[in-house]
């Protein structure tokens, strides 16, 4: 790389460097019309730019290992960006005037999406008719689903790209470090040269890193998890005990000693389906308001003939009122043969404050028209 000269556009430097890293990960290069690629590239660019401001370093001089430490999780990225960028004159609020590409990129990364919006080719988009969102929390918008981009990563989720794709961005940076240091990307064929598994062949399925929190860098890769041909489980192997190898076997193999055979349990019988009473008991156990279901409805459901679960809505609101709510209709068939007037319904709202929220709350409603009121009350109480 030629010596870097001071640039008048460090944000441009960050976007270019992030684009190159993302393009190197994909066979077809960087796709500006793909939500996945844009999300990963933008997250990396934001971290590069924030580190440039914080450490007063040119963007090309910033270590990928320092970027990878920030990409340990999205909350770390959020903390870095919100601590550094406002001091450099970037207004990150959602009500800020447009025109700042850095702030607009951050708002794109932290916005939420409507999985039920029309696709680009649908008549409502072609004719300019606004989409009516299922929930009053999401404003009507004429834009197509995912902003008109294609999307593969978690394509049914309404959550912000920063929560969905930070770990994918970390994989991009890991690949960049491996390329710089002669490491082994995922699915590289390797031979073990020392230790307990000396002489074994396998495929790399994961790289191992050590965090140096004092310097805020990731060290490594210091080892790899290798799917060995002749062992049932993947094994951690030190980096110095591996060398590159070659053959024509397919790396994405099922687990188990018979790598070319069917996955274990493929032909095992399915567990028995729970009864309506058991299904209701599970719902009541996880609900925060089981008392909302009266005894007579419990008895009716418990004696029902069959049960079904339908996802009716899945929406989100952005920060600072960050919530995601999933609405599930549970309905129970009361007679052997289905009839519209012979079924019982129960509505469940699953509420989270983050994509990876370990403790979602579950709330019950008896009627569809009560669902917006439950969402409003629960989100207001959580705020």
Short mmCIF file of N, CA and C in Angstrom, two decimals, residues 71-187:
data_model
loop_
_atom_site.label_atom_id
_atom_site.label_comp_id
_atom_site.label_asym_id
_atom_site.label_seq_id
_atom_site.Cartn_x
_atom_site.Cartn_y
_atom_site.Cartn_z
N UNK A 71 -16.16 -4.60 17.36
CA UNK A 71 -17.26 -5.37 16.77
C UNK A 71 -17.63 -6.59 17.60
N UNK A 72 -17.16 -6.65 18.84
CA UNK A 72 -17.52 -7.77 19.71
C UNK A 72 -19.03 -7.86 19.90
N UNK A 73 -19.71 -6.72 19.96
CA UNK A 73 -21.18 -6.71 19.97
C UNK A 73 -21.64 -5.31 19.58
N UNK A 74 -22.92 -5.21 19.23
CA UNK A 74 -23.43 -3.94 18.71
C UNK A 74 -23.49 -2.86 19.78
N UNK A 75 -23.64 -3.23 21.04
CA UNK A 75 -23.68 -2.21 22.10
C UNK A 75 -22.33 -1.51 22.23
N UNK A 76 -21.25 -2.25 22.00
CA UNK A 76 -19.93 -1.63 22.04
C UNK A 76 -19.77 -0.63 20.90
N UNK A 77 -20.27 -0.99 19.72
CA UNK A 77 -20.24 -0.06 18.58
C UNK A 77 -21.08 1.18 18.89
N UNK A 78 -22.26 0.97 19.44
CA UNK A 78 -23.15 2.08 19.78
C UNK A 78 -22.49 3.03 20.77
N UNK A 79 -21.83 2.46 21.78
CA UNK A 79 -21.15 3.30 22.77
C UNK A 79 -20.05 4.12 22.13
N UNK A 80 -19.24 3.50 21.29
CA UNK A 80 -18.14 4.21 20.62
C UNK A 80 -18.68 5.35 19.77
N UNK A 81 -19.66 5.06 18.94
CA UNK A 81 -20.19 6.07 18.01
C UNK A 81 -20.81 7.24 18.76
N UNK A 82 -21.64 6.95 19.76
CA UNK A 82 -22.33 8.02 20.48
C UNK A 82 -21.41 8.78 21.42
N UNK A 83 -20.29 8.22 21.78
CA UNK A 83 -19.33 8.92 22.63
C UNK A 83 -18.44 9.85 21.81
N UNK A 84 -18.16 9.49 20.56
CA UNK A 84 -17.15 10.21 19.77
C UNK A 84 -17.77 11.16 18.75
N UNK A 85 -18.76 10.69 17.99
CA UNK A 85 -19.23 11.47 16.84
C UNK A 85 -19.90 12.79 17.20
N UNK A 86 -20.75 12.86 18.24
CA UNK A 86 -21.35 14.17 18.54
C UNK A 86 -20.33 15.26 18.83
N UNK A 87 -19.21 14.89 19.44
CA UNK A 87 -18.17 15.87 19.72
C UNK A 87 -17.48 16.38 18.47
N UNK A 88 -17.63 15.65 17.37
CA UNK A 88 -17.05 16.08 16.10
C UNK A 88 -18.08 16.80 15.23
N UNK A 89 -19.24 17.11 15.80
CA UNK A 89 -20.22 17.91 15.08
C UNK A 89 -21.27 17.12 14.34
N UNK A 90 -21.36 15.82 14.59
CA UNK A 90 -22.36 14.99 13.90
C UNK A 90 -23.60 14.85 14.79
N UNK A 91 -24.73 15.28 14.27
CA UNK A 91 -26.00 15.17 14.99
C UNK A 91 -26.63 13.83 14.65
N UNK A 92 -26.62 12.91 15.61
CA UNK A 92 -27.10 11.55 15.37
C UNK A 92 -28.57 11.37 15.69
N UNK A 93 -29.24 12.43 16.12
CA UNK A 93 -30.66 12.30 16.47
C UNK A 93 -31.49 12.00 15.23
N UNK A 94 -32.61 11.34 15.44
CA UNK A 94 -33.45 10.95 14.31
C UNK A 94 -34.17 12.14 13.69
N UNK A 95 -34.20 13.27 14.38
CA UNK A 95 -34.88 14.45 13.87
C UNK A 95 -33.92 15.45 13.22
N UNK A 96 -32.65 15.08 13.11
CA UNK A 96 -31.66 16.00 12.54
C UNK A 96 -31.92 16.22 11.05
N UNK A 97 -31.53 17.39 10.58
CA UNK A 97 -31.69 17.70 9.16
C UNK A 97 -30.78 16.80 8.32
N UNK A 98 -31.24 16.38 7.13
CA UNK A 98 -30.40 15.54 6.27
C UNK A 98 -29.22 16.34 5.71
N UNK A 99 -28.26 15.64 5.15
CA UNK A 99 -27.12 16.29 4.52
C UNK A 99 -25.78 15.81 5.02
N UNK A 100 -25.73 15.26 6.24
CA UNK A 100 -24.49 14.73 6.78
C UNK A 100 -24.43 13.23 6.48
N UNK A 101 -23.56 12.77 5.57
CA UNK A 101 -23.56 11.35 5.20
C UNK A 101 -23.22 10.44 6.36
N UNK A 102 -22.41 10.92 7.31
CA UNK A 102 -22.06 10.08 8.46
C UNK A 102 -23.29 9.86 9.33
N UNK A 103 -23.97 10.94 9.68
CA UNK A 103 -25.17 10.83 10.52
C UNK A 103 -26.27 10.05 9.81
N UNK A 104 -26.42 10.25 8.51
CA UNK A 104 -27.45 9.53 7.77
C UNK A 104 -27.15 8.03 7.73
N UNK A 105 -25.87 7.68 7.63
CA UNK A 105 -25.50 6.27 7.67
C UNK A 105 -25.83 5.66 9.02
N UNK A 106 -25.57 6.40 10.11
CA UNK A 106 -25.89 5.88 11.44
C UNK A 106 -27.41 5.74 11.62
N UNK A 107 -28.16 6.70 11.11
CA UNK A 107 -29.61 6.58 11.22
C UNK A 107 -30.12 5.39 10.42
N UNK A 108 -29.50 5.11 9.27
CA UNK A 108 -29.88 3.92 8.49
C UNK A 108 -29.57 2.65 9.29
N UNK A 109 -28.44 2.61 9.94
CA UNK A 109 -28.06 1.42 10.70
C UNK A 109 -28.94 1.20 11.93
N UNK A 110 -29.49 2.26 12.48
CA UNK A 110 -30.26 2.14 13.71
C UNK A 110 -31.77 2.25 13.49
N UNK A 111 -32.21 2.37 12.25
CA UNK A 111 -33.64 2.44 11.97
C UNK A 111 -34.23 1.02 12.03
N UNK A 112 -35.53 0.93 12.12
CA UNK A 112 -36.20 -0.36 12.06
C UNK A 112 -36.91 -0.50 10.72
N UNK A 113 -37.36 -1.74 10.44
CA UNK A 113 -37.87 -2.06 9.12
C UNK A 113 -39.24 -2.72 9.24
N UNK A 114 -40.00 -2.64 8.19
CA UNK A 114 -41.33 -3.25 8.18
C UNK A 114 -41.29 -4.50 7.30
N UNK A 115 -41.27 -5.70 7.90
CA UNK A 115 -41.22 -6.92 7.08
C UNK A 115 -42.45 -7.13 6.21
N UNK A 116 -43.53 -6.39 6.49
CA UNK A 116 -44.76 -6.54 5.72
C UNK A 116 -44.91 -5.46 4.65
N UNK A 117 -43.92 -4.61 4.48
CA UNK A 117 -43.98 -3.60 3.44
C UNK A 117 -44.00 -4.27 2.07
N UNK A 118 -44.55 -3.62 1.06
CA UNK A 118 -44.61 -4.24 -0.28
C UNK A 118 -43.22 -4.33 -0.90
N UNK A 119 -43.05 -5.31 -1.76
CA UNK A 119 -41.79 -5.43 -2.48
C UNK A 119 -41.72 -4.38 -3.57
N UNK A 120 -40.52 -4.20 -4.11
CA UNK A 120 -40.34 -3.15 -5.11
C UNK A 120 -41.24 -3.34 -6.32
N UNK A 121 -41.48 -4.57 -6.72
CA UNK A 121 -42.27 -4.82 -7.92
C UNK A 121 -43.76 -4.87 -7.69
N UNK A 122 -44.23 -4.66 -6.46
CA UNK A 122 -45.66 -4.77 -6.20
C UNK A 122 -46.39 -3.54 -6.72
N UNK A 123 -47.70 -3.70 -6.95
CA UNK A 123 -48.48 -2.61 -7.55
C UNK A 123 -48.55 -1.40 -6.63
N UNK A 124 -48.55 -1.62 -5.31
CA UNK A 124 -48.67 -0.47 -4.40
C UNK A 124 -47.45 0.42 -4.47
N UNK A 125 -46.29 -0.15 -4.81
CA UNK A 125 -45.09 0.67 -4.98
C UNK A 125 -45.07 1.30 -6.36
N UNK A 126 -45.39 0.51 -7.39
CA UNK A 126 -45.35 1.02 -8.76
C UNK A 126 -46.34 2.16 -8.96
N UNK A 127 -47.50 2.09 -8.30
CA UNK A 127 -48.53 3.10 -8.44
C UNK A 127 -48.40 4.21 -7.42
N UNK A 128 -47.41 4.12 -6.54
CA UNK A 128 -47.20 5.16 -5.55
C UNK A 128 -48.18 5.15 -4.41
N UNK A 129 -48.86 4.02 -4.20
CA UNK A 129 -49.83 3.94 -3.11
C UNK A 129 -49.10 3.62 -1.81
N UNK A 130 -49.33 4.38 -0.76
CA UNK A 130 -48.63 4.11 0.49
C UNK A 130 -49.07 2.80 1.10
N UNK A 131 -48.10 2.11 1.72
CA UNK A 131 -48.40 0.88 2.44
C UNK A 131 -49.01 1.20 3.79
N UNK A 132 -50.10 0.52 4.11
CA UNK A 132 -50.71 0.71 5.42
C UNK A 132 -50.10 -0.29 6.39
N UNK A 133 -49.30 0.19 7.34
CA UNK A 133 -48.67 -0.70 8.30
C UNK A 133 -49.72 -1.35 9.17
N UNK A 134 -49.43 -2.58 9.61
CA UNK A 134 -50.37 -3.31 10.45
C UNK A 134 -50.48 -2.67 11.83
N UNK A 135 -49.42 -2.00 12.26
CA UNK A 135 -49.41 -1.45 13.61
C UNK A 135 -49.41 0.07 13.57
N UNK A 136 -50.09 0.69 14.52
CA UNK A 136 -50.10 2.15 14.60
C UNK A 136 -48.74 2.71 14.98
N UNK A 137 -47.84 1.83 15.46
CA UNK A 137 -46.52 2.31 15.89
C UNK A 137 -45.60 2.59 14.71
N UNK A 138 -45.89 2.02 13.56
CA UNK A 138 -45.03 2.19 12.39
C UNK A 138 -45.75 3.09 11.40
N UNK A 139 -45.18 4.23 11.06
CA UNK A 139 -45.88 5.16 10.16
C UNK A 139 -46.06 4.58 8.77
N UNK A 140 -47.14 4.99 8.10
CA UNK A 140 -47.33 4.59 6.71
C UNK A 140 -46.16 5.09 5.88
N UNK A 141 -45.72 4.26 4.95
CA UNK A 141 -44.57 4.64 4.15
C UNK A 141 -44.69 4.03 2.77
N UNK A 142 -44.41 4.81 1.71
CA UNK A 142 -44.48 4.26 0.36
C UNK A 142 -43.25 3.47 -0.03
N UNK A 143 -42.21 3.47 0.81
CA UNK A 143 -40.98 2.80 0.40
C UNK A 143 -41.17 1.28 0.36
N UNK A 144 -40.50 0.60 -0.55
CA UNK A 144 -40.62 -0.86 -0.62
C UNK A 144 -39.87 -1.53 0.51
N UNK A 145 -40.12 -2.81 0.66
CA UNK A 145 -39.51 -3.59 1.73
C UNK A 145 -37.97 -3.53 1.64
N UNK A 146 -37.35 -3.34 2.81
CA UNK A 146 -35.89 -3.21 2.95
C UNK A 146 -35.34 -2.07 2.10
N UNK A 147 -36.16 -1.02 1.90
CA UNK A 147 -35.71 0.11 1.11
C UNK A 147 -35.48 -0.24 -0.35
N UNK A 148 -36.10 -1.31 -0.82
CA UNK A 148 -35.95 -1.72 -2.22
C UNK A 148 -34.76 -2.61 -2.47
N UNK A 149 -34.01 -2.96 -1.41
CA UNK A 149 -32.84 -3.82 -1.58
C UNK A 149 -33.22 -5.29 -1.45
N UNK A 150 -32.36 -6.15 -1.96
CA UNK A 150 -32.49 -7.56 -1.68
C UNK A 150 -31.95 -7.81 -0.28
N UNK A 151 -32.42 -8.87 0.36
CA UNK A 151 -31.94 -9.16 1.72
C UNK A 151 -31.97 -10.65 1.98
N UNK A 152 -30.90 -11.17 2.59
CA UNK A 152 -30.84 -12.57 2.94
C UNK A 152 -30.68 -12.80 4.43
N UNK A 153 -29.94 -11.93 5.11
CA UNK A 153 -29.65 -12.11 6.54
C UNK A 153 -30.90 -11.76 7.36
N UNK A 154 -31.41 -12.74 8.09
CA UNK A 154 -32.55 -12.51 8.99
C UNK A 154 -33.63 -11.69 8.31
N UNK A 155 -34.07 -12.16 7.15
CA UNK A 155 -34.92 -11.33 6.29
C UNK A 155 -36.34 -11.12 6.82
N UNK A 156 -36.71 -11.80 7.90
CA UNK A 156 -38.03 -11.57 8.45
C UNK A 156 -38.04 -10.67 9.66
N UNK A 157 -36.88 -10.16 10.05
CA UNK A 157 -36.78 -9.38 11.28
C UNK A 157 -36.94 -7.89 11.02
N UNK A 158 -37.63 -7.17 11.91
CA UNK A 158 -37.76 -5.72 11.77
C UNK A 158 -36.66 -4.95 12.47
N UNK A 159 -35.74 -5.65 13.14
CA UNK A 159 -34.77 -5.00 14.00
C UNK A 159 -33.70 -4.25 13.21
N UNK A 160 -33.02 -3.28 13.84
CA UNK A 160 -32.02 -2.45 13.13
C UNK A 160 -30.84 -3.28 12.64
N UNK A 161 -30.24 -2.80 11.56
CA UNK A 161 -29.09 -3.49 10.98
C UNK A 161 -27.93 -3.57 11.96
N UNK A 162 -27.77 -2.58 12.83
CA UNK A 162 -26.65 -2.60 13.78
C UNK A 162 -26.78 -3.80 14.71
N UNK A 163 -28.01 -4.20 15.06
CA UNK A 163 -28.21 -5.36 15.93
C UNK A 163 -28.11 -6.66 15.16
N UNK A 164 -28.54 -6.65 13.91
CA UNK A 164 -28.58 -7.87 13.11
C UNK A 164 -27.21 -8.24 12.56
N UNK A 165 -26.44 -7.26 12.12
CA UNK A 165 -25.27 -7.54 11.28
C UNK A 165 -23.91 -7.24 11.90
N UNK A 166 -23.84 -6.83 13.16
CA UNK A 166 -22.53 -6.55 13.74
C UNK A 166 -21.65 -7.79 13.76
N UNK A 167 -22.21 -8.95 14.10
CA UNK A 167 -21.40 -10.16 14.11
C UNK A 167 -20.98 -10.56 12.69
N UNK A 168 -21.81 -10.26 11.70
CA UNK A 168 -21.43 -10.52 10.30
C UNK A 168 -20.29 -9.58 9.89
N UNK A 169 -20.33 -8.35 10.38
CA UNK A 169 -19.24 -7.41 10.09
C UNK A 169 -17.95 -7.89 10.73
N UNK A 170 -18.06 -8.47 11.93
CA UNK A 170 -16.87 -9.01 12.59
C UNK A 170 -16.25 -10.11 11.74
N UNK A 171 -17.08 -10.94 11.10
CA UNK A 171 -16.56 -12.00 10.24
C UNK A 171 -15.81 -11.43 9.03
N UNK A 172 -16.30 -10.31 8.51
CA UNK A 172 -15.60 -9.64 7.40
C UNK A 172 -14.22 -9.19 7.85
N UNK A 173 -14.14 -8.58 9.03
CA UNK A 173 -12.85 -8.09 9.54
C UNK A 173 -11.93 -9.26 9.88
N UNK A 174 -12.46 -10.33 10.44
CA UNK A 174 -11.64 -11.50 10.71
C UNK A 174 -11.02 -12.03 9.43
N UNK A 175 -11.79 -12.06 8.35
CA UNK A 175 -11.25 -12.52 7.07
C UNK A 175 -10.16 -11.59 6.57
N UNK A 176 -10.32 -10.27 6.80
CA UNK A 176 -9.30 -9.31 6.39
C UNK A 176 -8.00 -9.53 7.16
N UNK A 177 -8.11 -9.78 8.46
CA UNK A 177 -6.92 -10.05 9.27
C UNK A 177 -6.26 -11.35 8.83
N UNK A 178 -7.04 -12.38 8.60
CA UNK A 178 -6.48 -13.66 8.15
C UNK A 178 -5.76 -13.50 6.83
N UNK A 179 -6.32 -12.69 5.92
CA UNK A 179 -5.66 -12.47 4.64
C UNK A 179 -4.34 -11.74 4.82
N UNK A 180 -4.29 -10.78 5.74
CA UNK A 180 -3.05 -10.04 5.99
C UNK A 180 -1.98 -10.93 6.60
N UNK A 181 -2.40 -11.81 7.51
CA UNK A 181 -1.45 -12.60 8.29
C UNK A 181 -1.26 -14.01 7.78
N UNK A 182 -1.86 -14.34 6.64
CA UNK A 182 -1.73 -15.68 6.11
C UNK A 182 -2.50 -16.71 6.92
N UNK A 183 -3.59 -16.28 7.55
CA UNK A 183 -4.40 -17.20 8.33
C UNK A 183 -5.32 -18.02 7.44
N UNK A 184 -6.21 -18.75 8.08
CA UNK A 184 -7.07 -19.68 7.37
C UNK A 184 -8.52 -19.23 7.43
N UNK A 185 -9.11 -18.84 6.31
CA UNK A 185 -10.53 -18.47 6.31
C UNK A 185 -11.40 -19.70 6.58
N UNK A 186 -12.66 -19.44 6.87
CA UNK A 186 -13.61 -20.51 7.12
C UNK A 186 -13.67 -21.45 5.91
N UNK A 187 -13.74 -22.75 6.19
CA UNK A 187 -13.81 -23.83 5.21
C UNK A 187 -12.48 -24.11 4.52
#
